[in-house]
XYZ file of C-alpha atoms in Angstrom:
343
model
C 250.649 -89.429 -77.779
C 251.825 -87.801 -74.557
C 249.304 -87.386 -71.735
C 246.838 -84.574 -72.481
C 248.010 -81.234 -71.118
C 246.798 -77.651 -70.958
C 248.962 -75.446 -73.160
C 249.188 -71.669 -73.215
C 249.820 -70.564 -76.804
C 250.585 -66.877 -77.274
C 249.703 -65.101 -80.495
C 246.989 -67.670 -81.022
C 245.251 -65.918 -83.900
C 248.411 -65.624 -86.017
C 249.674 -67.801 -88.866
C 251.946 -70.045 -86.794
C 249.966 -69.701 -83.566
C 246.768 -71.026 -85.134
C 248.660 -74.013 -86.567
C 250.156 -74.769 -83.166
C 246.647 -74.647 -81.693
C 245.302 -76.951 -84.407
C 248.003 -79.558 -83.870
C 247.815 -79.353 -80.074
C 244.046 -79.900 -80.161
C 244.411 -82.726 -82.678
C 246.860 -84.377 -80.262
C 244.236 -84.289 -77.505
C 245.511 -81.313 -75.500
C 243.541 -78.362 -74.161
C 244.635 -74.921 -75.331
C 244.439 -71.502 -73.761
C 245.335 -68.951 -76.426
C 246.370 -65.378 -75.757
C 245.063 -62.710 -78.120
C 244.981 -58.930 -77.989
C 241.307 -58.785 -78.953
C 238.582 -61.344 -78.208
C 236.793 -60.202 -81.348
C 239.254 -62.414 -83.253
C 237.790 -65.614 -81.779
C 235.302 -66.326 -84.625
C 238.052 -65.902 -87.215
C 240.369 -68.190 -85.236
C 237.741 -70.912 -84.875
C 236.953 -70.669 -88.584
C 240.657 -71.066 -89.393
C 240.882 -74.119 -87.140
C 237.842 -75.624 -88.838
C 239.553 -75.055 -92.198
C 242.473 -77.057 -90.800
C 240.051 -79.881 -89.965
C 239.882 -79.264 -86.203
C 236.742 -78.740 -84.132
C 238.055 -76.713 -81.188
C 234.900 -76.952 -79.097
C 235.351 -76.317 -75.394
C 238.974 -77.438 -75.383
C 239.983 -73.985 -76.652
C 239.649 -70.874 -74.526
C 240.969 -67.369 -75.148
C 242.519 -64.817 -72.823
C 243.344 -61.181 -73.529
C 247.028 -60.383 -73.003
C 249.339 -57.914 -74.731
C 253.123 -58.251 -74.983
C 253.418 -54.563 -74.083
C 251.527 -54.836 -70.771
C 251.776 -56.880 -67.587
C 248.021 -57.337 -67.239
C 246.530 -60.676 -68.152
C 249.616 -62.881 -68.285
C 249.346 -64.330 -64.775
C 245.723 -65.306 -65.397
C 246.560 -66.721 -68.835
C 249.294 -68.984 -67.439
C 247.433 -70.153 -64.327
C 246.574 -73.855 -64.508
C 248.632 -74.546 -67.642
C 251.312 -77.222 -67.975
C 253.324 -75.784 -70.876
C 253.536 -72.639 -72.960
C 254.385 -72.056 -76.598
C 255.427 -68.411 -76.844
C 254.758 -67.738 -80.510
C 253.692 -64.084 -80.450
C 256.171 -61.507 -81.725
C 255.755 -58.485 -84.002
C 256.961 -58.894 -87.616
C 255.747 -55.988 -89.780
C 256.247 -55.815 -93.532
C 257.730 -52.306 -93.233
C 260.672 -51.040 -91.211
C 259.516 -49.045 -88.180
C 261.010 -45.589 -87.704
C 261.983 -46.514 -84.166
C 263.591 -50.000 -83.843
C 262.264 -50.184 -80.283
C 258.768 -50.563 -81.726
C 259.887 -54.127 -82.458
C 262.625 -54.730 -79.932
C 260.765 -53.682 -76.770
C 257.621 -55.807 -77.219
C 259.664 -58.794 -78.395
C 262.101 -58.740 -75.476
C 259.854 -57.458 -72.703
C 256.931 -59.544 -73.907
C 259.070 -62.676 -73.776
C 260.087 -61.869 -70.199
C 256.449 -61.275 -69.219
C 255.492 -64.714 -70.530
C 258.443 -66.396 -68.808
C 257.713 -64.752 -65.460
C 254.060 -65.754 -65.654
C 255.024 -69.313 -66.607
C 257.529 -69.577 -63.750
C 255.122 -68.171 -61.186
C 252.325 -70.486 -62.345
C 254.572 -73.562 -62.094
C 254.637 -74.509 -65.782
C 257.047 -77.266 -66.766
C 258.502 -75.798 -69.949
C 258.194 -72.881 -72.354
C 258.987 -73.304 -76.041
C 260.058 -69.965 -77.486
C 259.487 -69.208 -81.154
C 262.761 -67.547 -82.034
C 264.050 -67.303 -85.603
C 266.948 -67.926 -87.964
C 267.208 -64.151 -87.579
C 268.793 -64.855 -84.177
C 271.380 -67.146 -85.799
C 272.622 -66.156 -89.231
C 273.022 -62.363 -89.406
C 275.925 -59.971 -88.938
C 278.494 -62.568 -90.020
C 280.993 -62.527 -92.895
C 280.254 -64.871 -95.826
C 280.753 -68.526 -94.937
C 280.610 -71.771 -96.866
C 279.296 -74.012 -94.107
C 275.625 -73.996 -93.052
C 274.674 -72.231 -89.837
C 273.754 -74.385 -86.864
C 272.325 -73.763 -83.404
C 275.705 -72.905 -81.877
C 275.803 -69.596 -83.785
C 274.196 -66.309 -82.740
C 273.569 -63.223 -84.857
C 276.092 -60.502 -84.075
C 274.209 -57.598 -82.503
C 277.321 -55.414 -82.772
C 276.843 -55.447 -86.551
C 274.274 -53.218 -88.304
C 271.131 -55.376 -88.231
C 267.544 -54.791 -89.313
C 265.170 -54.057 -86.395
C 263.407 -57.410 -86.756
C 266.710 -59.307 -86.614
C 267.714 -57.323 -83.537
C 264.352 -57.973 -81.889
C 264.503 -61.747 -82.322
C 268.148 -61.991 -81.249
C 267.745 -59.814 -78.162
C 264.489 -61.514 -77.165
C 266.011 -64.989 -77.311
C 269.156 -63.853 -75.472
C 266.947 -62.353 -72.765
C 264.991 -65.598 -72.468
C 268.070 -67.747 -71.889
C 269.473 -65.216 -69.410
C 266.170 -65.247 -67.503
C 266.129 -69.036 -67.264
C 269.707 -69.117 -66.006
C 269.316 -66.367 -63.411
C 265.736 -66.546 -62.158
C 263.836 -69.266 -63.982
C 263.693 -71.637 -61.025
C 262.404 -75.055 -62.142
C 261.047 -73.680 -65.432
C 262.596 -75.245 -68.535
C 263.126 -73.567 -71.901
C 263.565 -74.724 -75.496
C 263.756 -72.530 -78.595
C 262.651 -73.160 -82.170
C 264.415 -71.040 -84.802
C 262.519 -71.190 -88.101
C 263.667 -69.804 -91.415
C 260.972 -68.282 -93.680
C 257.656 -69.912 -92.756
C 255.460 -70.874 -95.688
C 252.712 -73.476 -96.175
C 248.914 -73.337 -96.419
C 247.268 -70.214 -95.042
C 244.015 -70.546 -93.118
C 242.901 -66.901 -93.267
C 244.092 -63.471 -94.347
C 246.215 -63.317 -91.169
C 249.443 -64.870 -92.399
C 253.193 -64.528 -91.922
C 255.106 -61.740 -93.639
C 257.117 -64.396 -95.492
C 253.926 -65.406 -97.325
C 253.953 -61.987 -99.016
C 256.831 -63.175 -101.215
C 254.680 -65.875 -102.815
C 251.665 -63.547 -103.005
C 253.656 -60.829 -104.761
C 255.123 -63.337 -107.196
C 251.637 -64.631 -108.055
C 250.142 -61.115 -108.263
C 252.841 -59.935 -110.628
C 253.758 -57.256 -108.099
C 257.420 -58.215 -108.532
C 258.688 -57.428 -112.057
C 261.576 -59.816 -111.536
C 263.364 -61.897 -108.933
C 265.863 -60.051 -106.717
C 269.106 -61.856 -105.904
C 267.969 -63.000 -102.469
C 268.113 -66.381 -100.763
C 265.560 -67.771 -98.334
C 265.248 -70.770 -96.123
C 261.824 -72.389 -96.503
C 259.871 -74.443 -93.984
C 256.212 -75.460 -93.841
C 254.132 -73.951 -91.023
C 252.729 -77.420 -90.235
C 256.239 -78.714 -89.628
C 257.184 -75.734 -87.465
C 254.113 -76.398 -85.299
C 255.081 -80.075 -85.099
C 258.606 -79.141 -83.977
C 257.159 -76.923 -81.235
C 255.118 -79.797 -79.842
C 258.089 -82.155 -79.980
C 260.274 -79.596 -78.181
C 257.529 -79.098 -75.594
C 257.577 -82.615 -74.167
C 260.764 -84.392 -75.222
C 263.239 -84.483 -72.286
C 266.103 -84.101 -74.750
C 264.835 -80.663 -75.808
C 265.447 -79.057 -72.425
C 267.811 -76.108 -72.761
C 268.218 -76.556 -76.513
C 267.749 -74.511 -79.693
C 266.424 -76.135 -82.889
C 266.735 -74.680 -86.373
C 263.646 -75.357 -88.472
C 264.356 -75.500 -92.201
C 263.185 -77.910 -94.885
C 266.615 -78.040 -96.511
C 269.015 -75.843 -98.429
C 268.165 -72.188 -98.938
C 266.614 -71.192 -102.277
C 266.918 -68.092 -104.420
C 263.824 -66.084 -105.300
C 264.413 -67.297 -108.883
C 264.240 -70.898 -107.622
C 260.989 -70.139 -105.777
C 259.488 -68.499 -108.857
C 260.479 -71.460 -111.019
C 258.830 -73.855 -108.545
C 255.565 -71.910 -108.750
C 255.618 -71.820 -112.572
C 256.369 -75.539 -112.738
C 253.460 -76.602 -110.520
C 250.721 -74.005 -111.003
C 250.387 -73.686 -114.744
C 248.081 -70.816 -115.757
C 247.770 -69.656 -112.140
C 251.459 -68.703 -112.289
C 251.197 -66.693 -115.500
C 252.311 -63.478 -113.784
C 255.228 -65.041 -111.893
C 258.392 -63.384 -113.282
C 261.036 -65.412 -115.055
C 263.813 -62.826 -115.138
C 266.235 -61.837 -112.403
C 266.476 -58.222 -111.283
C 269.915 -56.573 -111.312
C 270.968 -55.366 -107.879
C 270.967 -51.717 -109.003
C 267.263 -51.939 -109.888
C 266.453 -53.249 -106.410
C 268.503 -50.476 -104.786
C 266.675 -47.892 -106.883
C 263.289 -49.314 -105.843
C 264.373 -49.175 -102.202
C 264.514 -45.374 -102.365
C 260.718 -45.306 -102.524
C 259.733 -48.557 -100.804
C 260.668 -49.197 -97.135
C 259.859 -52.913 -97.509
C 262.468 -53.193 -100.280
C 264.946 -51.169 -98.220
C 264.736 -53.844 -95.526
C 266.207 -56.523 -97.819
C 269.167 -54.532 -99.148
C 271.736 -55.810 -96.583
C 271.137 -59.384 -97.785
C 271.114 -58.712 -101.508
C 273.306 -61.254 -103.271
C 274.407 -62.944 -100.028
C 273.899 -66.703 -99.886
C 273.212 -68.304 -96.512
C 272.333 -71.817 -95.520
C 271.264 -73.617 -92.344
C 271.205 -77.200 -91.103
C 268.215 -79.064 -89.667
C 270.375 -82.009 -88.570
C 269.904 -81.373 -84.847
C 266.083 -81.326 -84.963
C 266.107 -84.504 -87.045
C 268.605 -86.282 -84.801
C 267.375 -85.218 -81.365
C 263.614 -84.959 -81.885
C 262.988 -87.218 -84.888
C 261.661 -84.275 -86.897
C 260.993 -84.984 -90.581
C 259.834 -81.873 -92.455
C 258.119 -81.623 -95.825
C 260.170 -80.445 -98.775
C 260.498 -76.764 -99.575
C 258.777 -77.432 -102.889
C 255.704 -78.877 -101.159
C 255.564 -75.947 -98.726
C 255.745 -73.352 -101.511
C 253.113 -75.016 -103.691
C 250.772 -75.395 -100.703
C 251.252 -71.688 -99.949
C 250.292 -70.657 -103.452
C 247.335 -73.024 -103.728
C 245.853 -71.830 -100.437
C 246.230 -68.165 -101.384
C 244.391 -68.865 -104.623
C 241.667 -70.944 -102.961
C 240.978 -68.225 -100.375
C 240.840 -65.515 -103.002
C 243.858 -63.698 -101.587
C 245.613 -63.337 -104.948
C 244.465 -60.509 -107.221
C-alpha cells in the first residue's frame, strides 16, 4: 500500500463516489468528501458500512457545489490528492444542454483551481467513454485513449458535457496548472453492486429489464464495467507515476447488446429474471416510443450502432485487472433485488 494520504473525493454520496471512498478508506487513507447537502451523511455512512467499511473519523464531509465557487478552497485545503467524480448525469434530456455542460465544465475548473492553490499533487478526473467514442463514422477497430468525441457532430448533452469538461481540464493543466498533475479515467457504462438507492443512470437498464418495464431489447450496445473496478482504477491512477498526464479507458471487455445483457440476467437469476424480455425490439418501435419518452429519445442516435473500446492501456500501464462484464451485471441485479429496489 502507498503511504496514507488525505484525499478529496467529489460527489462522495454518489454511486461511484461512495465506492471510491470505501476503497480509499480500506487502503488506509483519510477522505474528505464533497457533498451538496450534509443531510446525506447518514446515508453515505450506511452505504459504506454495507460495503464492509467503518468510516469512523477518517471520513469528513464538506459542502461544495459544482455551480458555485464557495467551499472548494476549504475542501481542498490540507489534501494530497483529489478524485473529481462529481458530474451531473440525469436520466432525461434537459431542455437546455447548458444545464449539464456548464456545471460539468465549470465545476471541473473549480476543483482544479482549488487543488492547484492548495498544493495537491494530482487530480484524477472521472471522465467517460462519452468523451471518446461519439460523433465518429462506424469503425471496426476498438476505440482507445487517443480518440476524442467530435463536438462538431450532433451529440447528446451528456456526451457534450463530458467531452468539453475533460478538454477544459487538460487545457487548464497545460496553461495554468503549475505543479498540479492530472490523470483521467474514462469508464463505459458503470454497473456492479449498488449500496443504496443513489445509483448510476446506467443501473436503470438492469432495473428496467428486471421490472419488465422494457417490453423487449432495443438494438443498442453498451460497454460494461464494475463500479469496484472503476474505483480501483482511480486509486491506481492517483499514485502511479506512469499515470501522470494520461487517459485510461475503463471497460471489462467487448461491448454487449441489450439482448446479451438480458440473456445474462436470465441465465443467472432464474425466477428473479422472469420479467426480463427475450425478444428484440425493431428500431421503428423504439423510435415510436421516443415520441413520448425523452429518456428513449436520448438513445436514438446510437440505435443499431456497434462500438467497442480497449482496456489494454489500463492493464499494461497500471496493472488493472477488471472483473468480467457478466460478474458486474449479475452483481448489479442481485444487489437491486436484495435492497428491494426492483418492483
